Coordinates of C-alpha atoms and ligand atoms in Angstrom, one line a residue:
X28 CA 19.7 -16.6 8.5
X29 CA 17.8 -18.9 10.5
X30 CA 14.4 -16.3 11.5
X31 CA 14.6 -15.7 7.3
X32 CA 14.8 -19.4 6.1
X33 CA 11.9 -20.6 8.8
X34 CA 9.9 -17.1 7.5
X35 CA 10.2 -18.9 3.8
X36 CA 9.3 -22.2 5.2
X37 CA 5.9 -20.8 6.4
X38 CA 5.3 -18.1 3.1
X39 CA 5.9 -21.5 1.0
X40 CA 2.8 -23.2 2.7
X41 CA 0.4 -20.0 2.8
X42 CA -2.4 -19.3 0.7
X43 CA -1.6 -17.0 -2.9
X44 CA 1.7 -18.8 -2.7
X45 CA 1.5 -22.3 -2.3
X46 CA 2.0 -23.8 -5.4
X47 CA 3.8 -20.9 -7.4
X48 CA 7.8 -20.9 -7.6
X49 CA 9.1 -18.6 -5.4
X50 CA 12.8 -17.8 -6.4
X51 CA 15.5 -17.7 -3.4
X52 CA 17.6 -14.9 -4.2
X53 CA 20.9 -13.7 -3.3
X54 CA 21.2 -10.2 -2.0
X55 CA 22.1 -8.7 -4.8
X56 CA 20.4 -11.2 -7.1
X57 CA 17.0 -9.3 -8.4
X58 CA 19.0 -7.9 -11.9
X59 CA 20.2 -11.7 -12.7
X60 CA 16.3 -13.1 -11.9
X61 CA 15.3 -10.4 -13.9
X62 CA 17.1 -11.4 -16.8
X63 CA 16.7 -14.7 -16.4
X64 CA 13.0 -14.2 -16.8
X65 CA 13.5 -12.3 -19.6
X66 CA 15.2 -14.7 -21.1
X67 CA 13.1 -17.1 -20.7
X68 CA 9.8 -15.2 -22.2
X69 CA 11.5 -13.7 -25.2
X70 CA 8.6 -13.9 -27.5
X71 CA 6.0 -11.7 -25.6
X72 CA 8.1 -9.1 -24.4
X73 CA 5.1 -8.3 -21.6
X74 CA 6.0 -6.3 -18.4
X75 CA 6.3 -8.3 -15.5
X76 CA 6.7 -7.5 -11.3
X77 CA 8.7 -9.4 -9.3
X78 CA 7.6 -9.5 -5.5
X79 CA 10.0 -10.5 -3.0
X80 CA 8.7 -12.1 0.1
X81 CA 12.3 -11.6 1.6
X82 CA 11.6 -8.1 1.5
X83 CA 7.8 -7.9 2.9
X84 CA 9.2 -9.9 6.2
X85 CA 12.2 -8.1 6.8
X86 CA 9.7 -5.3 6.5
X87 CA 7.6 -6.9 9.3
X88 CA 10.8 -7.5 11.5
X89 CA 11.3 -4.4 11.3
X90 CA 7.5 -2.8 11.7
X91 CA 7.3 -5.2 15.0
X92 CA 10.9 -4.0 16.1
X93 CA 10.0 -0.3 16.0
X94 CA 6.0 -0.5 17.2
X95 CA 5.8 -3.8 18.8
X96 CA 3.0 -2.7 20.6
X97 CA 1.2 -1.5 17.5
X98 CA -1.0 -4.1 15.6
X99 CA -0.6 -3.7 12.1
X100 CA -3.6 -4.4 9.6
X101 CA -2.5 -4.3 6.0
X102 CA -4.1 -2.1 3.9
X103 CA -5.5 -4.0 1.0
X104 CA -6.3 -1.5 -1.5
X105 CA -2.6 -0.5 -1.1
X106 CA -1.7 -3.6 -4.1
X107 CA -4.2 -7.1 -3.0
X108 CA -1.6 -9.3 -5.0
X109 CA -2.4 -12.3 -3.5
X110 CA 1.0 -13.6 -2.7
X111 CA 1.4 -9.8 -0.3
X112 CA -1.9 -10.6 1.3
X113 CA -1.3 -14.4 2.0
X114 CA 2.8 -13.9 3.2
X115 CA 0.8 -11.1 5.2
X116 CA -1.4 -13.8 6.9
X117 CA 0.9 -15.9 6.8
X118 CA 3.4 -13.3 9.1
X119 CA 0.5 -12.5 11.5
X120 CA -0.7 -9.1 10.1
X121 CA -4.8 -8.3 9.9
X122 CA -6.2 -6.7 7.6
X123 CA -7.8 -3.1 6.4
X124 CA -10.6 -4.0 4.1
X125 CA -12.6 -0.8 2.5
X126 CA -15.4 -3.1 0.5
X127 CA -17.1 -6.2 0.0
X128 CA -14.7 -8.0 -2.3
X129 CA -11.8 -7.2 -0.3
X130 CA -13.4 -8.6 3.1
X131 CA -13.8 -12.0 0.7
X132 CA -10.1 -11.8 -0.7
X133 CA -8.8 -12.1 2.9
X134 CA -11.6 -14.7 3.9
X135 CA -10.7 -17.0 1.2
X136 CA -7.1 -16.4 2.8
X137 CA -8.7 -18.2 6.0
X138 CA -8.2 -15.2 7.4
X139 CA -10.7 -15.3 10.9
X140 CA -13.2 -12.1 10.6
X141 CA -11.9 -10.8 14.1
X142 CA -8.5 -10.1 12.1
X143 CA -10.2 -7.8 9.8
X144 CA -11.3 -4.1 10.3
X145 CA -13.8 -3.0 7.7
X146 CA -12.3 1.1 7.7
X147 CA -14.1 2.3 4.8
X148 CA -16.2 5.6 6.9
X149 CA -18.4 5.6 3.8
X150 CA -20.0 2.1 3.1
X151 CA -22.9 0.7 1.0
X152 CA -25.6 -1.2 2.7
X153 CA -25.1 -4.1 1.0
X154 CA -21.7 -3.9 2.0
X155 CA -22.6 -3.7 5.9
X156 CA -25.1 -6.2 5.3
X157 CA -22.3 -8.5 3.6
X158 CA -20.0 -7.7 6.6
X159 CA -22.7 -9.1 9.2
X160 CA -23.4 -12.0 7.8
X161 CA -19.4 -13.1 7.2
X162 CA -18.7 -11.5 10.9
X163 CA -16.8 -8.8 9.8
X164 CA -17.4 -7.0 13.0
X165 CA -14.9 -3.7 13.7
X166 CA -15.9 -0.5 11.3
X167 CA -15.1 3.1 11.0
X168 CA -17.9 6.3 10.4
X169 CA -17.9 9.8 10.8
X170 CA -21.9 11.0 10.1
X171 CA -24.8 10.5 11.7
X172 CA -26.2 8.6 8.1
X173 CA -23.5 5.7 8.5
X174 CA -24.4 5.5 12.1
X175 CA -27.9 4.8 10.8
X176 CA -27.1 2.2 8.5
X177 CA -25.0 0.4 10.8
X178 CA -27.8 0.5 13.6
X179 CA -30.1 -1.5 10.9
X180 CA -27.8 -3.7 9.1
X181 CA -24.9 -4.2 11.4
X182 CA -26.2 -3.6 15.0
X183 CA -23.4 -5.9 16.5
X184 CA -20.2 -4.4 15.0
X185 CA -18.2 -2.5 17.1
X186 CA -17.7 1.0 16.3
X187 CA -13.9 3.6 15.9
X188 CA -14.7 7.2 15.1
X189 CA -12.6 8.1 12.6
X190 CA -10.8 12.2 13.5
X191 CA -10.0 14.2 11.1
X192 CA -6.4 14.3 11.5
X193 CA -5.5 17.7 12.4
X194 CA -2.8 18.4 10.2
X195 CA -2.0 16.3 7.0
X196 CA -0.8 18.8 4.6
X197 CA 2.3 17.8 4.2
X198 CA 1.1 14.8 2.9
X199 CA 1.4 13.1 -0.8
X200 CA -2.2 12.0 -0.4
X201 CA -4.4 14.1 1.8
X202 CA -7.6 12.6 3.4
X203 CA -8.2 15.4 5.7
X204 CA -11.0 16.5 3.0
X205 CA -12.8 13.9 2.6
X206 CA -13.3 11.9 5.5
X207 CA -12.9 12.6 9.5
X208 CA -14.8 14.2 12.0
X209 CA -14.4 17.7 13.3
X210 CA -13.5 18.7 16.6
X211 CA -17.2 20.2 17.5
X212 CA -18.6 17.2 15.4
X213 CA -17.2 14.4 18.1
X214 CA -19.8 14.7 20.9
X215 CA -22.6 14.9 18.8
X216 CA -21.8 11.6 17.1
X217 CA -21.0 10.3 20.0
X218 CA -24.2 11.0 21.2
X219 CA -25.8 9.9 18.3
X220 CA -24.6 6.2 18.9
X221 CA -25.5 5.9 22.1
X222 CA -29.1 6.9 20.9
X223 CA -29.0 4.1 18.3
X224 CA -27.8 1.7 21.2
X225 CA -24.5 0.7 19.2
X226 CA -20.8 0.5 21.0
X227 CA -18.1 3.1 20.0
X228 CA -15.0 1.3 21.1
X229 CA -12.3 3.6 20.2
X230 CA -10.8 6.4 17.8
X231 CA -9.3 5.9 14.4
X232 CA -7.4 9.1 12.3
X233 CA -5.0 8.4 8.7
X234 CA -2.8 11.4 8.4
X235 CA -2.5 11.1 5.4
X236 CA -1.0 8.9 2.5
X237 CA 2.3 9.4 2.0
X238 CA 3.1 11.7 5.3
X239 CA 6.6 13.4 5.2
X240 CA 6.3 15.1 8.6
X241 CA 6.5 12.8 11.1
X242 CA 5.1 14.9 13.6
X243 CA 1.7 14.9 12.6
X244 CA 1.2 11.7 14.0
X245 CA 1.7 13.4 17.5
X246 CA -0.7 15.8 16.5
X247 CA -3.4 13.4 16.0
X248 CA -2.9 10.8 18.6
X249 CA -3.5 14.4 20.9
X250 CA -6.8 15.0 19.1
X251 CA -7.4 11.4 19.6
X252 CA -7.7 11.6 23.4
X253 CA -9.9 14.6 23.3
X254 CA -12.0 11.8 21.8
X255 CA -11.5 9.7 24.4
X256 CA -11.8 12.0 26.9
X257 CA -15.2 12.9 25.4
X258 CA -16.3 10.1 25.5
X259 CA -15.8 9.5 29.0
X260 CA -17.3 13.5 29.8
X261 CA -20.5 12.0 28.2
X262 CA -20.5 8.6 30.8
X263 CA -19.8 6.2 27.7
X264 CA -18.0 3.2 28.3
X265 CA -14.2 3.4 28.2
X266 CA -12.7 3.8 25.1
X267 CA -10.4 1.2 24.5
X268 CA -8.5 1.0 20.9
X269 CA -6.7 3.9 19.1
X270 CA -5.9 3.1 15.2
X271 CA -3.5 5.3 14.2
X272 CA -4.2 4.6 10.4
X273 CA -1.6 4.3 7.7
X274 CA 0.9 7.2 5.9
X275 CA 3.9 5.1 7.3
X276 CA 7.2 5.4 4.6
X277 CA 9.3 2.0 4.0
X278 CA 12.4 4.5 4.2
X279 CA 14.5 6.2 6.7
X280 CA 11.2 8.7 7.7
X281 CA 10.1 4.9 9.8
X282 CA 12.2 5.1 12.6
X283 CA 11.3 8.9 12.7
X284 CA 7.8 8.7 12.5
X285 CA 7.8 5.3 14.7
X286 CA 9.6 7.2 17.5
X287 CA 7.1 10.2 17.1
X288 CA 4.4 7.6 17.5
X289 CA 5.7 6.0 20.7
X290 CA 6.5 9.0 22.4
X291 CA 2.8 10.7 21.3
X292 CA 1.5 7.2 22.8
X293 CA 3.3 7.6 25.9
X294 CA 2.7 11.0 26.7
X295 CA -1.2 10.8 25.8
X296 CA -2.2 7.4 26.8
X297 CA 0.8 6.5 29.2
X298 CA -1.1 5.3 31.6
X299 CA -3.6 3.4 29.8
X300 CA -3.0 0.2 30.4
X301 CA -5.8 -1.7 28.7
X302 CA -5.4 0.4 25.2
X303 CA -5.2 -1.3 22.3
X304 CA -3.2 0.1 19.3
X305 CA -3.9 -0.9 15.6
X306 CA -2.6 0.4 12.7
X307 CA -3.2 0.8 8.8
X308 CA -0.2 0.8 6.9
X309 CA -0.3 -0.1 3.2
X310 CA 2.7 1.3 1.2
X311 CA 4.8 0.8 4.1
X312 CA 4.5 -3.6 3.4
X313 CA 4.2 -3.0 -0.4
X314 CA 6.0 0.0 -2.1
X315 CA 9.7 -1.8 -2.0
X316 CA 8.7 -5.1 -2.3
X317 CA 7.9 -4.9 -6.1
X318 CA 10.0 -4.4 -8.8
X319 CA 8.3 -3.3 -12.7
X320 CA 10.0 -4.7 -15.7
X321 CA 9.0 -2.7 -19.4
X322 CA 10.4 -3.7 -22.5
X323 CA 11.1 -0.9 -24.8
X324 CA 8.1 -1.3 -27.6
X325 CA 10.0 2.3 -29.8
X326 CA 12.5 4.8 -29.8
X327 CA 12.9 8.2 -31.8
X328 CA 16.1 10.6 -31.8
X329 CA 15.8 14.5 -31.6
X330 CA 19.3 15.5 -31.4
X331 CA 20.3 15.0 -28.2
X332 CA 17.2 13.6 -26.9
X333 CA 16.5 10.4 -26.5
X334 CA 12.9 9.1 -26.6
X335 CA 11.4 5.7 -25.7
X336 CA 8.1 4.1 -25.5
X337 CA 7.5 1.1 -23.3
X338 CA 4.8 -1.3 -22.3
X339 CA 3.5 -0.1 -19.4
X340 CA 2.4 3.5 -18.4
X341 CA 0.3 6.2 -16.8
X342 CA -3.4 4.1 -17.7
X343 CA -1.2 1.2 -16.3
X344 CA 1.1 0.6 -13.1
X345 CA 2.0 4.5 -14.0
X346 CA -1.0 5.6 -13.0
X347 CA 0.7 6.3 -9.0
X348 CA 2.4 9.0 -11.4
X349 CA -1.4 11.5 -11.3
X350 CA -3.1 9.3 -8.3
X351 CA -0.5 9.1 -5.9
X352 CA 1.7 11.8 -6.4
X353 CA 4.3 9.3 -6.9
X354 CA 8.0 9.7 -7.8
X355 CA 9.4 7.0 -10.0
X356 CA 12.9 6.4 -11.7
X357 CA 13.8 3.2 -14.0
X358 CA 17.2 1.7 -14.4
X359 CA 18.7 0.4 -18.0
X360 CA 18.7 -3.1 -19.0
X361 CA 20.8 -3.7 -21.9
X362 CA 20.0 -7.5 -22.4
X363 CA 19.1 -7.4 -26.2
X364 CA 22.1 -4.4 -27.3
X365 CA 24.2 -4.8 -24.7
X366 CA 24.3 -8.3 -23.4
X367 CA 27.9 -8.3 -22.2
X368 CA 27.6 -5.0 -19.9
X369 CA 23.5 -5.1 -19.5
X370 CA 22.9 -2.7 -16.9
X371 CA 25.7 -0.3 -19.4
X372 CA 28.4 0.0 -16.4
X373 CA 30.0 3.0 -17.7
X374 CA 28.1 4.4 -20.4
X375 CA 27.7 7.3 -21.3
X376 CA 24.0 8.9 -21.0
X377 CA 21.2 10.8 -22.3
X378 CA 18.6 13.0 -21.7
X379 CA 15.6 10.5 -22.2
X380 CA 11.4 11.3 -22.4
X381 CA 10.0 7.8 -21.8
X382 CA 6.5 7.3 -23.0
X383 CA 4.0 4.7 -21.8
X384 CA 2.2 2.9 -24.8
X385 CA -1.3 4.7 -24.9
X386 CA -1.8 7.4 -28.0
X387 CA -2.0 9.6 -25.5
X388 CA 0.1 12.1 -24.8
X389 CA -0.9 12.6 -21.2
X390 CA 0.9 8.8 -20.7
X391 CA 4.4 10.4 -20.2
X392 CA 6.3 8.2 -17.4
X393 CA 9.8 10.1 -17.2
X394 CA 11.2 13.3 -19.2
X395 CA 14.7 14.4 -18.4
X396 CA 15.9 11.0 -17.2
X397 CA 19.4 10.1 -17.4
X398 CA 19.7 6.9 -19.5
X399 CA 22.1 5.5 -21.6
X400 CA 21.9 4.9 -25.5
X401 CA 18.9 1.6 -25.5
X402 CA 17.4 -0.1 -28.4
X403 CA 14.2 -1.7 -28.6
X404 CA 13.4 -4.9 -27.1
X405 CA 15.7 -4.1 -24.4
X406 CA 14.6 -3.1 -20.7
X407 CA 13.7 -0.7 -18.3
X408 CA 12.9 -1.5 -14.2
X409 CA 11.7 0.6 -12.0
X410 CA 12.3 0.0 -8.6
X411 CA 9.6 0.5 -5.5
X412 CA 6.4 0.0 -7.6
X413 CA 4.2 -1.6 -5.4
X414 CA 2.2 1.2 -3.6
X415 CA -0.8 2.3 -5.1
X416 CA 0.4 1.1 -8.4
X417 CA -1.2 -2.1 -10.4
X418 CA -4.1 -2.0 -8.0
X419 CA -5.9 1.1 -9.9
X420 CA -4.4 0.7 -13.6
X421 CA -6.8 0.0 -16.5
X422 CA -7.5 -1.6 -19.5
X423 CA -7.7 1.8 -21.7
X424 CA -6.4 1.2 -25.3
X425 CA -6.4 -2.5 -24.8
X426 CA -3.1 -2.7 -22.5
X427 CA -4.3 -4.7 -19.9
X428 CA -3.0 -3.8 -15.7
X429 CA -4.3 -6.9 -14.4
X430 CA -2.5 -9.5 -16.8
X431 CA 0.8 -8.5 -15.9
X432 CA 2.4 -11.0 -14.8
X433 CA 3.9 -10.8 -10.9
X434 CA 7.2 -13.7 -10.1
X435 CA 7.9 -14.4 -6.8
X436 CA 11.4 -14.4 -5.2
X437 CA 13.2 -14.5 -1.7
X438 CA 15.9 -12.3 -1.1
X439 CA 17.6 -13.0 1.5
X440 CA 18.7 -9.5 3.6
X441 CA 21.0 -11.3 6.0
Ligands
LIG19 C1 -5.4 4.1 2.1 C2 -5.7 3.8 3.6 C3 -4.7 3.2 4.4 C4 -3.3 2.9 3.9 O1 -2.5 4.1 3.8 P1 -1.0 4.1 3.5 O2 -0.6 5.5 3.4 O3 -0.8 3.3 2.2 O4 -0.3 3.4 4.6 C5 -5.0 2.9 5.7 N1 -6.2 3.2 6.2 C6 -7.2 3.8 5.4 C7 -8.5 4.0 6.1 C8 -7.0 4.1 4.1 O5 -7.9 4.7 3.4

């Protein structure tokens, strides 16, 4: 009780949520806040998040209980609602900033520059130019052209190779193809910023977004001290940080993949003693902590089938559906048909197709799900919908992602 009600005390007062309500919930409060908001906007019948702050620090308590020698830095383009990125301040976490316009969403935070890592490998010289001037001054690269750009634009900032991780395919998300260096590519890029006099500090690798083998982060903190050792066989400076990157799950695969990481670190790097150790996660802080409500815009009947459309979809929040391999589910609320038994306790169910509101037929969010008999203008809410989810909707057919509307709340896990 008392850690929670001082973490509220400070999330009240940080930036992105001072000045907005923040709801105190009870634990099993989120349906009845739901509805109460629902209640309250009957007219417009728009979706609506609600983010709760409870959860995002019980997820830090725990992050810092598992790897408390790990440094987290939130991944912004994992959802950069500003209430997530100030409660994120606000507990202590830095930040993972891939462009320009994130590096000034954390500033205007009053978020220091040293708390930011700029871990885009693949950044436009504006960008590095912006990142200089702001003292943005930890990046990522993995080619000899970025080393380039840095040595003219950014000669100051401290370098992390980024690895390919050696094995990410069991991952939702692979990165593997697209960014990391090969084995046989290390040395030479090593080299290569030594000839352009900048400082290569340490080793970064992401497995992989969405990891469901826990074990590949052993596999790449091992390829990480190759790099380390490399460097060293060349007569660079020691090495000093390792960023293991991001891929971590808010679910039961954390204490897995936490312990793989701890032991990986002590067998590797045991004896290390000055090693720093930063990390990347993004859905790990955001996937739970939001909660999608969709009103239910139409409904058609095919026998047994039950169809819906709703307000939001796969151009929308959805769009985790095709980009991030996500799976979703939605839960019933009754409130218009069904105000006595909303959530439809008992009911019995049908095979459902729910539609998102597009005319196309591509924006499908769930066939084969379970629901009971629903009306229009009542409800659906899909659970775990912060990850990779409003951050990359669109406009298309004139539903607009970025005017949903996000409430805050405080649930209190105790
Ligand atoms: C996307 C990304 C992350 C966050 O990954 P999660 O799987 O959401 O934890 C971290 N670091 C980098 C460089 C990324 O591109």
């Amino acid at each position: 009780m008392g850690s929670s009600s001082k973490s509220l005390q400070t999330i009240l007062g940080t930036p992105g949520v001072r000045g907005k309500r923040v709801t105190a919930l009870s634990k099993d409060g989120l349906t009845d806040f739901i509805q109460t908001i629902i209640f309250s906007k009957q007219e417009t019948k728009e979706p609506f998040y609600v983010l709760d702050l409870g959860a995002v620090t019980t997820l830090m308590d725990r992050w810092t209980r598992a790897l408390p020698t790990v440094r987290p830095y939130y991944a912004v383009k994992c959802n950069p609602d500003p209430a997530l990125l100030g409660t994120m301040a606000a507990m202590g976490s830095s930040f993972d900033c891939a462009s320009r316009a994130e590096i000034e969403s954390i500033l205007a935070l009053g978020v220091s520059p040293d708390r930011i890592i700029f871990a885009n490998p693949c950044k436009a010289e504006s960008h590095i130019k912006y990142a200089a001037s702001v003292g943005v001054n930890l990046t990522t690269f993995d080619s000899s052209d970025e080393i380039e750009k840095i040595r003219k634009w950014h000669p100051k900032c401290a370098l992390l190779i980024r690895i390919k991780a050696p094995d990410d395919g069991g991952a939702r998300c692979p990165l593997g193809p697209k960014y990391g260096a090969l084995p046989e590519e290390v040395a030479p890029l090593l080299q290569a910023v030594q000839a352009a006099r900048l400082t290569v500090i340490g080793v970064s690798f992401h497995v992989g977004s969405g990891a469901t083998n826990s074990r590949v982060y052993q596999r790449a903190i091992a390829a990480a001290k190759t790099a380390f050792n490399t460097a060293t066989q060349l007569g660079m400076p020691r090495m000093r940080v390792l960023n293991i990157g991001g891929g971590f799950m808010p679910n039961t695969q954390f204490s897995e993949a936490s312990s793989s990481v701890k032991a990986a670190l002590q067998s590797y790097f045991g004896n290390d003693s000055g090693l720093t150790v930063i990390a990347e996660p993004g859905r790990f802080f955001a996937e739970s902590a939001f909660t999608l409500a969709t009103n239910i815009i139409g409904k058609r009947i095919r026998g047994e089938l039950r169809e819906y459309w709703i307000n939001d979809g796969i151009y929308g929040s959805m769009n985790c559906l095709l980009y991030d391999h996500a799976n979703i589910t939605c839960k019933a609320l009754a409130c218009t048909s069904n105000r006595a038994n909303p959530t439809c306790k008992g009911a019995r169910t049908y095979s459902s197709t729910v539609f998102g509101p597009t005319c196309d037929a591509l924006d499908t969010v769930l066939t084969g799900h379970q629901l009971p008999e629903l009306q229009v203008n009542d409800w659906l809410v899909f659970p775990n919908m912060g990850a990779y989810t409003a951050a990359s909707g669109s406009n298309f057919n004139g539903f607009h992602t970025s005017s949903i509307l996000t409430y805050l709340a405080f649930s209190d896990s105790n």
